[in-house]
Coordinates of C-alpha atoms and ligand atoms in Angstrom, one line a residue:
X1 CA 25.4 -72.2 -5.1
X2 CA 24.1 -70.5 -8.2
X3 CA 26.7 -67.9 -10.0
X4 CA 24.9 -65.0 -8.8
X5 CA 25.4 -66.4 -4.8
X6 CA 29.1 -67.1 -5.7
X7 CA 29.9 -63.8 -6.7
X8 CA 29.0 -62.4 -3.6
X9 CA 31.0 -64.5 -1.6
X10 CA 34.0 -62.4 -0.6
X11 CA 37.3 -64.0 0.6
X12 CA 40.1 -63.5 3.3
X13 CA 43.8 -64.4 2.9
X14 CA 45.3 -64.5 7.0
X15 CA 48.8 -64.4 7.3
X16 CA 49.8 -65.4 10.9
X17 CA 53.1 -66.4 12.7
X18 CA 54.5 -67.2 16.3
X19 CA 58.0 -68.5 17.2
X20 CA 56.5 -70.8 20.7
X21 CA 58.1 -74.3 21.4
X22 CA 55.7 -76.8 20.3
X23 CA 56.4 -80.5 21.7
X24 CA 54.8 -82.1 19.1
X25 CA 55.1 -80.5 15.3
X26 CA 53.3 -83.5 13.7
X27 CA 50.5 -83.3 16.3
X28 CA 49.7 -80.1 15.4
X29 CA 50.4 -80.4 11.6
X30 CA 47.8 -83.1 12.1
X31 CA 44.8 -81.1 13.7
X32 CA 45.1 -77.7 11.9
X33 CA 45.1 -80.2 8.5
X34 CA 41.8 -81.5 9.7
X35 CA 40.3 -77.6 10.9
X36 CA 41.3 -76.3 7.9
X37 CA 39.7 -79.1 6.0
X38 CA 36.6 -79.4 7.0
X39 CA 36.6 -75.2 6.3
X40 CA 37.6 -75.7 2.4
X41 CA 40.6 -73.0 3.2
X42 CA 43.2 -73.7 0.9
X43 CA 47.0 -72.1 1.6
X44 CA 50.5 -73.2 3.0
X45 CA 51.1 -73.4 6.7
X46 CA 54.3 -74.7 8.3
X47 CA 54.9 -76.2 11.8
X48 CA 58.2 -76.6 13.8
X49 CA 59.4 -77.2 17.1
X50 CA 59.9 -73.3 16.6
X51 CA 56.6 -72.3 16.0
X52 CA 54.1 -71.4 13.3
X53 CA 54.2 -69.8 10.1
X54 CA 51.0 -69.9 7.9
X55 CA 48.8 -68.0 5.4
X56 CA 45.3 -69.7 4.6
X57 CA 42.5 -68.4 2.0
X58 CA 38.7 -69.0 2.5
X59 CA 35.4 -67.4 2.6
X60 CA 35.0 -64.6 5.5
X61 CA 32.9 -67.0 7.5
X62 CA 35.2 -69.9 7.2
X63 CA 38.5 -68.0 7.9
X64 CA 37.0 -66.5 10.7
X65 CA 36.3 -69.7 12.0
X66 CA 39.7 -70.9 11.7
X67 CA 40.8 -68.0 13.4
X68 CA 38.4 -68.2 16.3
X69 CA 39.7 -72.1 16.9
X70 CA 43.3 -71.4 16.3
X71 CA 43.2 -68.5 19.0
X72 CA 41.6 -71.0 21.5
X73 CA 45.0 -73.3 22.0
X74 CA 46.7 -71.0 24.8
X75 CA 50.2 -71.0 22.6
X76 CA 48.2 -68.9 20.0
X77 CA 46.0 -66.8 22.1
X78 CA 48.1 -63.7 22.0
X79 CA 49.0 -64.4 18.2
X80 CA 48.5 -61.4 15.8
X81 CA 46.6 -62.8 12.5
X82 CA 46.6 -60.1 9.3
X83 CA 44.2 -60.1 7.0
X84 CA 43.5 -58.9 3.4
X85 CA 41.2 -59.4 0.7
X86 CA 41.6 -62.7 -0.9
X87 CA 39.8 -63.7 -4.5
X88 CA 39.2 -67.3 -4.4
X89 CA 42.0 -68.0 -5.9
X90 CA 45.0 -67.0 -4.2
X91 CA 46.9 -70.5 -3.3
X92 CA 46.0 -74.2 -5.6
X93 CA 45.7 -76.7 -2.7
X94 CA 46.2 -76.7 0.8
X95 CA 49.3 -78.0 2.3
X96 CA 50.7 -78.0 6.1
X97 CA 53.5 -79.2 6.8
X98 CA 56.5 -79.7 9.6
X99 CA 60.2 -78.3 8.8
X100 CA 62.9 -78.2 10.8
X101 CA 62.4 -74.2 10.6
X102 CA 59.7 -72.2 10.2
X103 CA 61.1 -70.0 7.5
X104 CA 64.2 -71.2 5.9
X105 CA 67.4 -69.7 6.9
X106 CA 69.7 -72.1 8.0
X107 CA 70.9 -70.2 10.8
X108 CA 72.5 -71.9 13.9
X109 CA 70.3 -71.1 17.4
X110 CA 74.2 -69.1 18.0
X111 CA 73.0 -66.9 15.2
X112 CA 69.8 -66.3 16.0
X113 CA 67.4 -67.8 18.2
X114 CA 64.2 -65.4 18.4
X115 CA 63.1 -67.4 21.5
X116 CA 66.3 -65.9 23.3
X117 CA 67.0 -62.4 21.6
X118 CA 65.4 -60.8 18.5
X119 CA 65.4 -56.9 18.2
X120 CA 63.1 -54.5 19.5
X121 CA 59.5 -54.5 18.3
X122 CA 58.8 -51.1 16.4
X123 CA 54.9 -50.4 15.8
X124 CA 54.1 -49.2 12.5
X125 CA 52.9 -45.7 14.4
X126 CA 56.3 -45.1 15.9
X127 CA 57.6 -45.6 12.8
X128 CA 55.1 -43.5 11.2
X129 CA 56.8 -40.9 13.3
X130 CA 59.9 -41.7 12.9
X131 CA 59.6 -41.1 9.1
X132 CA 57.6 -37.1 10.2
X133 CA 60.5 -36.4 12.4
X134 CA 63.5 -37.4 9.9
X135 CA 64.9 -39.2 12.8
X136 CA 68.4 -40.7 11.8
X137 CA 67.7 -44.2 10.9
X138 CA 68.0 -46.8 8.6
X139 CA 65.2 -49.3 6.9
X140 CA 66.8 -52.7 6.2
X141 CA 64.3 -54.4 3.6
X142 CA 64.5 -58.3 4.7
X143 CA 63.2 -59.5 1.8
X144 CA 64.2 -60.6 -1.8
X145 CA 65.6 -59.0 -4.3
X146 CA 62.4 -59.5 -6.4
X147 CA 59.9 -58.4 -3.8
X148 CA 61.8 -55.1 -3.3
X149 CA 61.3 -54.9 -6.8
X150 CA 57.4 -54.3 -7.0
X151 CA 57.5 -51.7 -3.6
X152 CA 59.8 -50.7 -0.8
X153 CA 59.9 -47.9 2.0
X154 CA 61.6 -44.7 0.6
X155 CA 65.7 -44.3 1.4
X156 CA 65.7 -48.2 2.6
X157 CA 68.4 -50.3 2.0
X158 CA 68.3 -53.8 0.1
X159 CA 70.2 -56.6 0.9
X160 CA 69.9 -58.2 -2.4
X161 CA 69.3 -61.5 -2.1
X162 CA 67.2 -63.6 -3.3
X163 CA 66.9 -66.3 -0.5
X164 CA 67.0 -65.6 3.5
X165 CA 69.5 -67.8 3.5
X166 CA 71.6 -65.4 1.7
X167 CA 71.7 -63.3 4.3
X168 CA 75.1 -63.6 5.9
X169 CA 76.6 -63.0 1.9
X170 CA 74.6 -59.5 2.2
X171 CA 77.0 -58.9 5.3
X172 CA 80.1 -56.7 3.8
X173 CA 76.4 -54.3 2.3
X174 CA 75.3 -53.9 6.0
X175 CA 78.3 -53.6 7.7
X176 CA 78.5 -49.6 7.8
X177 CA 74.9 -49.7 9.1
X178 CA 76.4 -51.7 12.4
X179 CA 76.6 -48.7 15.0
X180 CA 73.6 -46.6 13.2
X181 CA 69.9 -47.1 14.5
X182 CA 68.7 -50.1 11.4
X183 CA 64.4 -50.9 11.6
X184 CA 64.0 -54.5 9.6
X185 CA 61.4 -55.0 7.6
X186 CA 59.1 -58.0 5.5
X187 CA 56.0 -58.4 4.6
X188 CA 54.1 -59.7 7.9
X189 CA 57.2 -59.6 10.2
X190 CA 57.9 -63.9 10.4
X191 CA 61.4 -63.0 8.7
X192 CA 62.6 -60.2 10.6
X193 CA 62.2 -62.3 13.8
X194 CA 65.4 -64.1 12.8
X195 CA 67.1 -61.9 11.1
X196 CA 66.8 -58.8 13.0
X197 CA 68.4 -61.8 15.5
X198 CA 71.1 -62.4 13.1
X199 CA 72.1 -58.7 12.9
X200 CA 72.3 -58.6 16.6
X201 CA 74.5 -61.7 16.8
X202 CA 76.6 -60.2 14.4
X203 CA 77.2 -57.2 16.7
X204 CA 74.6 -54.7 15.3
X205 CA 73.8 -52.7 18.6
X206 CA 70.8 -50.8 17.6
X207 CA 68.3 -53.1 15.7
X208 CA 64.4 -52.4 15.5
X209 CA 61.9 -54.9 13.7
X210 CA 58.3 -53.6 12.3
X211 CA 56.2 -55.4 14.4
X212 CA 53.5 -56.8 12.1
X213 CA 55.5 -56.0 9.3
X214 CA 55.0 -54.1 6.0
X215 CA 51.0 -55.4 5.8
X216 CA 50.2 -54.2 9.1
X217 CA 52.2 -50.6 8.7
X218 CA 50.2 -50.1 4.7
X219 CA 47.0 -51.3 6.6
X220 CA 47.5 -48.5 8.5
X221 CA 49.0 -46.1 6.8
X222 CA 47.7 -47.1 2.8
X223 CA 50.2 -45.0 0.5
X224 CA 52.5 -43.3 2.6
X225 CA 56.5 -44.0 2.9
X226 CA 56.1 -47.5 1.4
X227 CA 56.4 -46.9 -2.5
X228 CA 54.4 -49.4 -4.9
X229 CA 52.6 -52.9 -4.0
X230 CA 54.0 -55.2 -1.7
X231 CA 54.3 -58.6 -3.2
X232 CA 53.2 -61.6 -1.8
X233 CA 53.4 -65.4 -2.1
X234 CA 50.3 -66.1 -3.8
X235 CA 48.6 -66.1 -6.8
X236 CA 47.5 -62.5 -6.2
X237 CA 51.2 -61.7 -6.5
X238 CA 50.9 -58.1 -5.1
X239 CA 48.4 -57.0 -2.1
X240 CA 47.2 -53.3 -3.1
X241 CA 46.3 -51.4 0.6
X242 CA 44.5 -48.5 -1.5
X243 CA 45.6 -45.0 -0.8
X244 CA 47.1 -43.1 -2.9
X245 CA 50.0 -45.0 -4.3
X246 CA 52.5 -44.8 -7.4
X247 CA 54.1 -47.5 -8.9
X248 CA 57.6 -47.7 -8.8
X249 CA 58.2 -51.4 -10.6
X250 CA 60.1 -51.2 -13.6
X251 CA 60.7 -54.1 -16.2
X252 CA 63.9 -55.9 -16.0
X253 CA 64.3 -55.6 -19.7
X254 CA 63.2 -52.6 -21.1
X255 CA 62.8 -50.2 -17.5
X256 CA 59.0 -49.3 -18.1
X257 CA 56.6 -48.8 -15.5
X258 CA 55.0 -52.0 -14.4
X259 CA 53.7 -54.4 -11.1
X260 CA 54.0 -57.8 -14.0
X261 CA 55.6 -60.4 -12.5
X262 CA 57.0 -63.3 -15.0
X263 CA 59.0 -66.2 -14.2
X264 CA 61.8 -66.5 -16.6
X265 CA 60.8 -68.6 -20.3
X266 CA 64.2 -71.0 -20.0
X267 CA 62.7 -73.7 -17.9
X268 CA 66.6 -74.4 -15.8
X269 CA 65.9 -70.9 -14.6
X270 CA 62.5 -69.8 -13.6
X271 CA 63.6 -66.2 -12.2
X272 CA 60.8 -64.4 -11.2
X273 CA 61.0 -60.9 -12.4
X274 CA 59.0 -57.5 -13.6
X275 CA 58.5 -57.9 -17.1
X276 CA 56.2 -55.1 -19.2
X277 CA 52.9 -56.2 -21.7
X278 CA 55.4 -54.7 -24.4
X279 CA 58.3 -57.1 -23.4
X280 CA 56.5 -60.6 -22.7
X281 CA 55.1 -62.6 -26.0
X282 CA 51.4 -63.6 -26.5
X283 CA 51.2 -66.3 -23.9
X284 CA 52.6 -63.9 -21.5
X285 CA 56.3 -65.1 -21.0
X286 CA 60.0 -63.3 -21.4
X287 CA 63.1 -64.7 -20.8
X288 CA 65.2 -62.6 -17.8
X289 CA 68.7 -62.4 -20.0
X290 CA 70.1 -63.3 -23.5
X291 CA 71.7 -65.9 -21.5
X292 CA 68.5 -67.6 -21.1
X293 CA 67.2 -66.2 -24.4
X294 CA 70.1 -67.7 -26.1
X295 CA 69.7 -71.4 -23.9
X296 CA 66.9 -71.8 -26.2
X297 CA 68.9 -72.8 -29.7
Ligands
ZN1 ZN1 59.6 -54.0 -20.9
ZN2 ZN1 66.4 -66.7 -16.9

């Protein structure tokens, strides 16, 4: 392909999930390897005995392939895939592989098993009106602390953790929110599945989830309530919906305006966090404390 050809090509990233019993994790693992081989996607995709969780990268014709064949096994046919614009770039390799869980929380089936109970699905345009009519409620942003960081819906509440497993230490912050009307939210809605389910267990009695997730309500409504860029998993590092948008990211160190991630300088401590052009050296790095500053000497 000359370089003219290849800068036409345009890519999709699909971001796709379904909690479904599969018998045989490996099996699967196995054939969607093979698919998304022969298509040159690269990207992450998990199988479990739970389900699917996956986000894949390839040219429009290829992920739309992949999409076409996935949606053909009849546990998938009803499965809601996302899209957005990708660059070519977004993940180093492909890799599928079978965990115990399809996103890591540790939880016991007790605690929450979407298969049996998960909260009600809210669609982005009831929420949409929920948000016009100041309707009492409360958005409870499922993700970490560092995604919050870049963009979050207006007046929601943060766990503050920076794991899902954290989630039951986030429990004494939630706890007033128990008899008030609570939406959950992520970024494509995988997360909330389980714990929307672990709020319930717990003895919330009014929990909603966004059903699609943040992606699917800035898709559809690009700038409005959601403030900044949500982050995502990838090398992009934050999906921009267009729409009229301001950025609410501040650095960690300094409080300016910014959407730069960084992964701390001090190699025992990698935290990823929003560090400013001002506040990160030459080569792009900052350390996240003088803790980790100070590791250095
Ligand atoms: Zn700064
Ligand atoms: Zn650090």
């Amino acid at each position: 392909m000359s370089q003219i050809e290849s800068a036409r090509v345009h890519y999709t990233v699909l971001l796709f999930y379904k909690y479904v019993t599969i018998a045989e994790p490996e099996v699967l693992a196995t054939h969607l390897k093979t698919v998304a081989e022969k298509l040159g996607l690269t990207g992450r995709v998990i199988v479990a005995h739970e389900g699917i969780n996956g986000t894949l990268e390839g040219n429009i014709l290829s992920a739309e392939t992949f999409v076409t064949s996935i949606l053909q096994d009849d546990r998938f046919a009803d499965m809601h895939i996302k899209r957005s614009a990708g660059n070519g770039a977004s993940f180093p390799k492909l890799s599928v592989k079978v965990r115990n869980e399809i996103v890591g929380t540790g939880f016991t089936k007790d605690e929450a098993d979407p298969e049996v109970q998960t909260a009600t699905h809210l669609s982005p345009k009831e929420l949409h009106e929920w948000f016009r009519s100041n309707k009492d409620f409360t958005v409870v942003d499922m993700r970490n602390n560092y995604e919050f960081a870049s963009g979050h819906f207006k007046n929601s509440v943060q766990p503050d953790i920076s794991a899902s497993r954290h989630l039951p230490l986030a429990m004494p912050k939630l706890e007033p929110l128990k008899e008030k009307t609570v939406v959950t939210v992520c970024t494509g809605g995988v997360r909330c599945e389980k714990m929307s389910a672990y709020l319930l267990s717990k003895g919330f009695t009014d929990v909603y989830q966004l059903d699609g997730g943040i992606h699917t309500y800035m898709e559809q409504f690009p700038g409005e309530d959601f403030k900044g860029t949500l982050y995502t998993f990838d090398k992009r590092l934050t999906m921009d919906f267009g729409g009229d948008r301001e950025v609410i990211g501040q650095c960690r160190l300094c409080g300016a305006t910014t959407e730069q991630y960084v992964d701390c300088a001090e190699d025992t401590c990698h935290y990823h966090f929003l560090a400013c052009a001002e506040c990160t050296n030459e080569s792009g790095r900052a350390y996240c404390s003088p803790e980790c500053q100070n590791a250095r000497v």
